[in-house]
XYZ file of C-alpha atoms in Angstrom:
343
model
C 29.060 34.714 17.001
C 27.452 31.451 17.175
C 30.660 30.015 17.508
C 31.061 32.174 20.849
C 27.498 30.954 21.928
C 28.690 27.196 21.867
C 31.751 27.697 23.434
C 29.996 29.728 26.385
C 27.554 26.842 26.673
C 30.126 24.011 26.602
C 31.556 26.243 29.734
C 28.276 26.585 31.651
C 27.740 22.555 30.908
C 30.896 21.560 32.307
C 30.531 24.266 35.128
C 27.322 22.511 36.328
C 29.021 18.914 36.194
C 31.683 19.617 38.406
C 29.520 21.573 40.614
C 27.174 18.278 40.838
C 30.442 16.494 41.445
C 31.870 18.643 44.343
C 28.326 18.432 45.865
C 27.954 15.003 45.396
C 31.231 14.254 47.308
C 30.156 16.965 50.300
C 27.529 14.416 50.965
C 29.344 11.381 50.506
C 32.193 12.526 53.061
C 29.284 13.641 55.252
C 27.717 10.252 54.767
C 30.736 8.228 55.912
C 31.239 10.488 58.706
C 28.121 10.049 59.817
C 28.066 6.558 59.688
C 31.308 6.016 61.400
C 30.319 7.866 64.145
C 27.139 5.979 64.283
C 29.361 2.462 64.059
C 31.152 3.531 66.688
C 28.502 5.115 68.994
C 26.789 1.088 68.595
C 29.602 -0.588 69.456
C 30.383 1.763 72.510
C 27.032 1.146 73.578
C 26.979 -2.459 72.926
C 30.519 -2.627 75.281
C 28.271 -0.779 77.544
C 25.618 -3.505 77.587
C 28.053 -6.231 78.247
C 29.688 -4.455 80.573
C 26.856 -3.934 82.709
C 25.868 -7.534 81.979
C 29.037 -8.636 83.437
C 28.928 -6.460 86.799
C 25.436 -7.232 87.380
C 26.429 -11.311 87.778
C 26.984 -10.950 91.593
C 25.363 -9.406 94.717
C 27.373 -8.526 97.756
C 25.904 -11.051 100.674
C 28.643 -9.652 104.078
C 31.458 -8.200 105.598
C 33.583 -8.467 108.265
C 36.426 -6.855 110.284
C 38.058 -3.354 110.980
C 41.283 -1.694 111.264
C 43.263 -2.846 114.381
C 44.463 -5.472 116.982
C 41.560 -7.156 118.986
C 39.881 -9.995 117.695
C 38.220 -10.103 114.360
C 40.227 -6.925 113.962
C 43.076 -6.519 110.841
C 46.086 -4.846 110.118
C 46.585 -5.330 106.516
C 44.883 -8.608 105.657
C 46.160 -10.746 103.056
C 45.542 -13.688 101.876
C 43.142 -16.275 102.631
C 42.084 -20.017 102.635
C 38.939 -21.905 103.217
C 38.750 -25.464 104.149
C 36.445 -27.781 103.268
C 34.189 -27.345 106.572
C 33.313 -23.793 105.152
C 36.021 -22.301 107.714
C 38.246 -19.000 106.842
C 41.869 -18.706 107.667
C 43.122 -15.032 107.120
C 46.989 -14.072 107.333
C 46.390 -10.657 109.631
C 49.635 -9.796 108.242
C 50.040 -6.427 110.117
C 49.238 -8.184 113.257
C 51.831 -11.767 112.773
C 48.542 -13.968 112.986
C 46.263 -16.021 111.374
C 42.644 -15.930 112.563
C 40.201 -18.849 112.073
C 36.747 -18.177 110.989
C 33.273 -19.631 110.780
C 31.676 -18.704 107.134
C 29.570 -15.956 108.473
C 32.444 -14.132 110.349
C 33.000 -15.772 113.758
C 36.077 -15.812 114.985
C 36.997 -19.695 115.970
C 40.746 -19.581 116.812
C 44.099 -17.447 116.369
C 47.521 -18.115 116.342
C 50.817 -15.904 116.118
C 53.079 -13.367 117.263
C 56.339 -11.444 115.934
C 59.297 -13.684 115.541
C 61.149 -16.509 113.709
C 60.188 -19.216 116.775
C 57.864 -22.398 115.463
C 54.154 -20.755 115.375
C 55.776 -17.214 115.097
C 55.585 -15.251 112.019
C 57.106 -12.077 109.892
C 55.897 -10.917 106.990
C 52.755 -13.743 106.802
C 51.928 -13.694 103.085
C 50.241 -16.270 102.355
C 48.460 -19.439 103.581
C 46.610 -22.532 102.250
C 44.522 -25.823 102.974
C 45.206 -29.105 102.342
C 41.915 -30.946 100.731
C 41.330 -32.810 103.756
C 41.069 -29.760 106.051
C 43.458 -31.004 108.707
C 46.760 -29.296 108.128
C 47.067 -25.591 107.145
C 50.368 -23.966 105.466
C 51.682 -20.591 105.904
C 54.802 -19.240 103.851
C 56.829 -15.561 105.001
C 58.504 -13.268 103.320
C 60.876 -12.232 106.373
C 61.920 -15.855 107.640
C 61.726 -17.295 104.361
C 59.916 -20.318 105.266
C 56.653 -22.495 104.970
C 55.370 -23.666 108.301
C 52.618 -26.591 108.847
C 49.772 -26.408 111.310
C 46.906 -28.454 112.425
C 43.661 -27.051 111.745
C 43.712 -25.076 115.244
C 47.105 -23.791 115.196
C 48.999 -26.330 116.506
C 52.790 -26.329 115.447
C 53.826 -29.636 113.082
C 56.760 -28.999 111.185
C 58.574 -26.167 108.989
C 60.947 -25.810 105.923
C 63.270 -23.363 104.146
C 64.461 -23.216 100.426
C 68.224 -23.884 100.997
C 67.917 -27.342 99.732
C 66.171 -26.127 96.380
C 69.008 -25.726 94.111
C 68.874 -23.330 91.498
C 68.090 -19.725 93.175
C 68.734 -20.988 96.603
C 68.939 -18.797 99.184
C 67.581 -15.858 96.543
C 64.316 -17.997 96.604
C 61.378 -15.290 96.910
C 58.307 -17.579 97.392
C 55.182 -15.647 97.520
C 51.981 -17.875 97.327
C 51.500 -21.599 97.847
C 48.650 -24.435 96.983
C 47.983 -27.801 97.793
C 46.880 -30.365 95.124
C 44.376 -33.579 95.536
C 47.308 -35.424 96.291
C 48.566 -33.104 99.441
C 51.903 -32.273 97.082
C 52.926 -28.712 98.346
C 53.397 -25.844 95.387
C 55.061 -22.553 96.194
C 55.739 -19.674 93.143
C 58.934 -18.263 93.445
C 59.952 -14.509 92.458
C 63.183 -14.964 92.968
C 64.002 -17.682 90.576
C 60.796 -17.225 88.533
C 59.878 -20.577 89.215
C 57.621 -23.145 90.534
C 58.475 -25.348 93.287
C 56.891 -28.686 94.677
C 57.515 -30.124 98.065
C 55.448 -33.193 99.499
C 53.546 -32.757 102.653
C 56.422 -32.793 105.251
C 58.569 -30.293 103.214
C 60.843 -33.059 100.988
C 61.845 -31.162 97.892
C 60.929 -32.834 95.172
C 61.020 -31.132 91.276
C 61.265 -27.467 90.058
C 60.419 -25.745 86.750
C 60.025 -22.411 84.995
C 62.469 -19.401 83.841
C 62.328 -16.039 83.603
C 61.088 -14.583 80.353
C 57.521 -14.328 78.676
C 57.303 -17.267 76.626
C 55.140 -20.341 77.615
C 56.321 -21.542 80.963
C 58.052 -18.513 81.570
C 57.391 -15.908 84.254
C 57.998 -12.500 85.839
C 57.029 -12.038 88.744
C 55.290 -15.334 89.310
C 52.737 -14.768 92.156
C 49.166 -16.645 92.768
C 48.355 -20.280 92.081
C 45.637 -22.480 92.765
C 44.190 -25.639 91.645
C 41.168 -27.461 89.819
C 39.549 -30.414 90.807
C 41.814 -32.370 87.871
C 45.094 -30.879 89.463
C 45.804 -28.528 86.549
C 47.447 -25.567 87.960
C 46.646 -21.555 87.167
C 49.351 -19.005 88.213
C 49.079 -15.319 87.853
C 51.871 -14.483 86.273
C 51.983 -10.793 87.093
C 55.175 -9.416 85.163
C 53.746 -10.358 81.803
C 49.934 -9.663 83.058
C 48.815 -13.117 82.079
C 47.229 -16.227 83.475
C 49.345 -19.786 82.673
C 48.016 -22.811 83.054
C 49.384 -26.234 83.570
C 49.116 -29.948 84.549
C 50.052 -31.277 87.786
C 53.722 -31.942 86.181
C 54.147 -28.565 84.856
C 53.488 -29.283 81.493
C 52.194 -26.225 79.914
C 48.681 -25.987 78.490
C 47.650 -22.409 77.830
C 47.745 -18.874 78.751
C 45.249 -16.356 78.752
C 45.878 -12.283 79.002
C 47.424 -8.917 78.115
C 48.208 -6.047 79.898
C 45.365 -3.106 80.035
C 42.232 -2.343 81.342
C 39.500 -3.590 78.798
C 38.183 -6.973 79.652
C 40.259 -10.310 79.691
C 43.108 -7.863 80.560
C 44.960 -7.365 83.146
C 47.502 -5.085 84.993
C 50.845 -5.665 86.419
C 49.471 -6.929 89.692
C 47.319 -9.640 89.809
C 48.023 -11.308 93.310
C 44.921 -13.711 93.753
C 43.560 -16.447 92.089
C 41.104 -19.251 92.356
C 39.257 -22.356 90.751
C 35.882 -23.454 92.022
C 34.592 -26.881 91.996
C 32.983 -26.496 88.604
C 36.331 -25.476 87.003
C 35.448 -21.682 86.794
C 38.904 -19.524 87.609
C 38.491 -16.079 89.841
C 41.343 -13.661 89.677
C 41.891 -10.456 91.869
C 43.437 -7.219 90.046
C 44.748 -5.304 92.747
C 45.372 -2.072 90.688
C 41.910 -2.229 89.333
C 40.138 -3.206 92.296
C 38.100 -6.020 90.362
C 37.493 -9.216 89.975
C 37.610 -11.146 86.675
C 35.572 -14.770 86.182
C 36.800 -17.038 83.295
C 36.035 -20.654 82.139
C 39.474 -23.108 82.527
C 40.132 -21.737 79.037
C 40.254 -17.997 79.786
C 36.743 -17.215 78.125
C 35.595 -14.540 80.399
C 31.968 -14.683 82.516
C 32.020 -12.005 84.242
C 33.283 -9.333 86.443
C 32.627 -6.436 89.208
C 34.571 -4.501 91.385
C 35.158 -0.822 91.971
C 37.102 1.021 94.068
C 36.487 2.314 97.167
C 35.124 1.834 100.762
C 31.511 1.335 100.711
C 30.005 -2.148 101.017
C 30.759 -3.814 97.886
C 34.005 -1.394 96.673
C 37.513 -2.709 96.873
C 40.666 -1.143 97.607
C 43.568 -3.348 96.547
C 42.200 -6.610 97.287
C 45.003 -9.263 97.564
C 43.337 -12.887 97.911
C 40.332 -14.599 96.849
C 38.736 -17.935 98.081
C 35.520 -20.026 97.085
C 33.050 -21.671 99.548
C 32.353 -24.490 96.975
C 29.336 -25.603 99.333
C 27.723 -22.017 98.572
C 28.956 -20.936 95.905
C 30.053 -17.649 98.102
C 33.329 -15.680 96.825
C 35.526 -14.403 100.077
C 37.878 -11.526 98.897
C 40.725 -10.023 101.336
C 39.801 -6.074 101.129
C 43.116 -5.054 102.426
C 43.019 -1.627 102.245
C 39.823 -1.428 104.076
C 40.625 -4.132 106.372
C 38.141 -6.145 105.878
C 36.427 -9.487 104.022
C 34.135 -9.219 101.966
C 31.257 -11.888 100.810
C 29.788 -11.850 97.540
C 27.150 -14.607 95.868
C 27.800 -15.299 92.148
C 24.153 -15.414 90.095
């Protein structure tokens, strides 16, 4: 009898201990689950706060333009450039012309019509102004050439790409930029290269190959220079920015595919650099702009898809008025130019 009671007592004790262990495991699991959920909420909240802080670093200043072929109207305004006097040049691609405005949107000049003669355009794509503000360069996809004008649209010269070697007639230059010495650079999507010319169209050199390594490209598109003639290129197919010196020596790269902070879609056509060395990148598919320092650290971002003031619909290009700090954007599908002020 005594032995039976001892065994029963041991069983009761063991059952009690096992029950306590199971209960402890349950509470520990509950605590861990809630800890992770709380951590996720904290991180999510921090990300939301960060996005809010980044998005508040701008204000919409003004906008001009509407869909049409009249003065000051646009049909798919694609690219823009600002000269040192603050004048704004827009490639009105659908109307095969260039329109020149003051910084507040007053039309000053226009030139161009559809065709392949001097001063005419077909699939006008990009525009750039040299540092003196005296010369304007355009590139066309269908006519496969660069044209050079004075600031009022008087034709000066033109050149093609047949003597550039390599891809030759398969060249597909999309964007162009001018460095502080007046050399003209084009991104070539056909050859996955950068082409360099002097200011009268003499071919100087080329660099780049197809791929995803340093100094390689998949659909290179936007191009811009900082005040030290470092070159920034939107490598669209690789969803990244590559930075080079003026001779094509690789310096750095940043970006990856995605919608997060510092990431890009595979459509980042426009890029510009202000006088302080800050880099602004257009993400066409995300309808947003991201601002970085010269090494790729994200500083600000803004933009949302829509047609209200301050919203964007497939923007294509971006430029800075360095005297005022204003950011000009071709809001292509909304047939307008929008101007933002960074704070």
